[in-house]
Amino acid sequence: MSYSESVHADVVAKVEVAIIGAGYAGLSAALSLVDAGIETIVLEGSDRVGGRTLSEVRPTGVVVDHGGQWVGPTQTRLLALANRFGVETFPTYWAGDHLEIWADSRVNRYRGAGPDEGDGLHEYEEHITVLDALASTIDLQNPPASPGADLLDDESVASYLRREVPNEGARRRFALAVEGVWACEPGHVSMLHFLFYIAAAGSFDELMETDGCAQDSRFVGGAQAPAIAAAAYLGDRVRLGHRADRVVVHDDGVLIETTGGVVRADRLIVTLPPQAAGALRFDPPLPPAKARFVDRSVMGDVAKVHVTYPEPFWRAEGLSGQATIYDERETGVVFDNSPNDASSGVLVAFVYGRRVDPWATLDADARRASILATLTELFGARAQEPIDYVEKIWSIDPWIRGAYAANPTPGAWTAYGEKGWRRPTGRIHWAGSETSSVWNGYIDGAIASGQRAAQEILDRRA
Amino acid sequence: MSYSESVHADVVAKVEVAIIGAGYAGLSAALSLVDAGIETIVLEGSDRVGGRTLSEVRPTGVVVDHGGQWVGPTQTRLLALANRFGVETFPTYWAGDHLEIWADSRVNRYRGAGPDEGDGLHEYEEHITVLDALASTIDLQNPPASPGADLLDDESVASYLRREVPNEGARRRFALAVEGVWACEPGHVSMLHFLFYIAAAGSFDELMETDGCAQDSRFVGGAQAPAIAAAAYLGDRVRLGHRADRVVVHDDGVLIETTGGVVRADRLIVTLPPQAAGALRFDPPLPPAKARFVDRSVMGDVAKVHVTYPEPFWRAEGLSGQATIYDERETGVVFDNSPNDASSGVLVAFVYGRRVDPWATLDADARRASILATLTELFGARAQEPIDYVEKIWSIDPWIRGAYAANPTPGAWTAYGEKGWRRPTGRIHWAGSETSSVWNGYIDGAIASGQRAAQEILDRRA
């Protein structure tokens, strides 16, 4: 049956390209298509745009980034988008000494890019060069075609580290790095994906560091601001409250059934996180390799907690506000997230991976008390007196269902990745940060993926 | 808000217990509850009962089991259910010689439980005793509490085998065992789950063997017959075409929004395969540990192809019809699936794991040709002349989305299993074969899980 023959009383739009999801991938795809003069609609289930970015002006006047928040100098697509819409950046505050807490409550205080000494520090830094060398062998356009991909993909980062990094302190550092960057545990990620992700960012330090790296700068008005501006530019092409439920592919087009009615399109770009995309009902069903690569790409767990004080009091004590915590408590990493003018002091505490559930299922008072206890241990008694406290638990966000990104589990890339990663499925194209070869898992990768999916469609018309 | 205050014009039923899914888990839960006098409704999205069993009478008159098909002597719950509804069994045919094909097209022919010699055979059999010993240490009621669980769960079966089983032929045998029993690749399964699954069945040989083991017997009328009989007994308590979409938990009950209307219940039992359950929209959202354990429990891939001949001609040549194939072709295992009276000859070819997609995405003629070529290589030219050929590709079944069962990926059990496996989530109870401590992944385990979930509810009333 052709879709022109199908009867749908509730068709609300007929366009050349429909896009599911109004995060950075969907909005960027739409911008590319609209800039090329192609009739496009963006279908967003929730009541907002921006996906995994969410900026809120708190009663204190402080803008809090509940989701993605940083931009680095090699994230040129995000910088260009922000520039297009006049959104400015400012450098992340990292002057002063950083702190580390170890399992025995020892606190290391150090300045600059890393401590001079500490548990397993030397072994950790030595092994980073090994990882960067391995990452340089990855085929970014087709990771399962990389040399030795089967062996790398068959094992988790945990089993790799156990064999290759005998020093326990170094392994603990890598475990926190996995939690901080991949938002899951070392046992959860394929070693091939771990290396691909490093390669897509440029290097291990690109992922981990602040100055000149992924955490270099922040956005005035928050990281959602460029998305909101892009959506305003796209106007009524962006339809909020249109949750896609079912996708029916016909010989001559695609019907997308949404809670706001049925949309007809020649082609469709799906930009949802993998398992959210997999929860759509596709008719005909997705081919097994696509379905299973999606099923095996699992979101990480993150909660971000912003705690605001009258001023960034730690700065006067020579502290940067950055801390890394190697014991088993809820908080893994703390950053200074104050506004650029330091008109108030904001600390953000990250809760990662397996630590999210035990903390998130406490009652609200206990959650707050545990976070403040950690901040107090780090920064002293003044941390007990915030003027604002707010949490965002991405694991229970009904639209995103986790954060930051989905990580393929061991064996997924090599069994299903070549066909299942981002190759178009007939009239369906695939975007979302997980489908990017550059800054995979980041806002910049989402933008790259949307632009690439749009280009696939433009190339067909050329 | 209490649900009694909520306004739903389309409430079609108010019951004490609602059950999502009319597979063996859901039907067994319903039988236990109805036998105890509790008002129960079973909501099934598709147009049939039986879940991962599906028996079809072909035009030849042969009953073909597209899904689960066997029963063994320790699967006492399934035998009891069949007995309750008068469904009889008959022994699987396995007299004669079995065949093995290796990568260089060598064919081993052997009799009985296993070959006397062959690539890596000795090392394979020796290591089975190691696996059984490890499996005996697993805590069946709480696998992540088993000794050494963290180390076992952090790695895949593939990385374990690479370290512990140096012989390549033995590793190839284990790989086919994983494909045949877990329906995925060795890199996809956590070693802890692999051992748990062995322990839940009793031993490695219980899973692999025919006589006296998991493949011992078949059902007259097919393995769906007990489910169909149970559904007939339950009558209009089983509602087909009621696809659950959203579950809203209130202080005093649960609303289940389905395509057939809204159902109110005091408590709910969800029996869907994990990721299908995860695709439901829960309000409030599931706690992170539950959501993520579900997300990390991924279905395997299986296609079953039944090929029917006028007679089981291989038997006259002293062949059992059983074959195991260790090269890279589509077919991994072949069994004689003829009717008990041998009134025709039926071979079933299994396509597993990563091999499903390349075969399933061929056109129909090419799929058939490749299967018949394998059967011809095994059983001679008569295999080219079937009187019936039928496929079931479970990977693209829109309801089940894979087969046989979901396997937790590395790290899932220890990060999320204790809370996320089967512990009730408030008013929601969890069943399905994946939640069973006995014959996990099998029909018998599904029945056990349904009975256990029903008992959780009965215990609350006691």
CSV table of N, CA and C in Angstrom, one decimal, chain A residues 25 78 98 149:
chain,number,residue,atom,x,y,z
A,25,ALA,N,20.4,17.6,18.0
A,25,ALA,CA,20.5,16.9,16.7
A,25,ALA,C,19.3,17.2,15.8
A,78,LEU,N,29.2,23.4,17.9
A,78,LEU,CA,28.4,24.1,18.9
A,78,LEU,C,28.8,25.6,19.0
A,98,HIS,N,42.7,22.2,43.5
A,98,HIS,CA,41.7,21.2,43.4
A,98,HIS,C,41.8,20.2,44.6
A,149,ALA,N,39.3,-5.2,16.4
A,149,ALA,CA,38.0,-4.7,17.0
A,149,ALA,C,37.3,-5.9,17.7
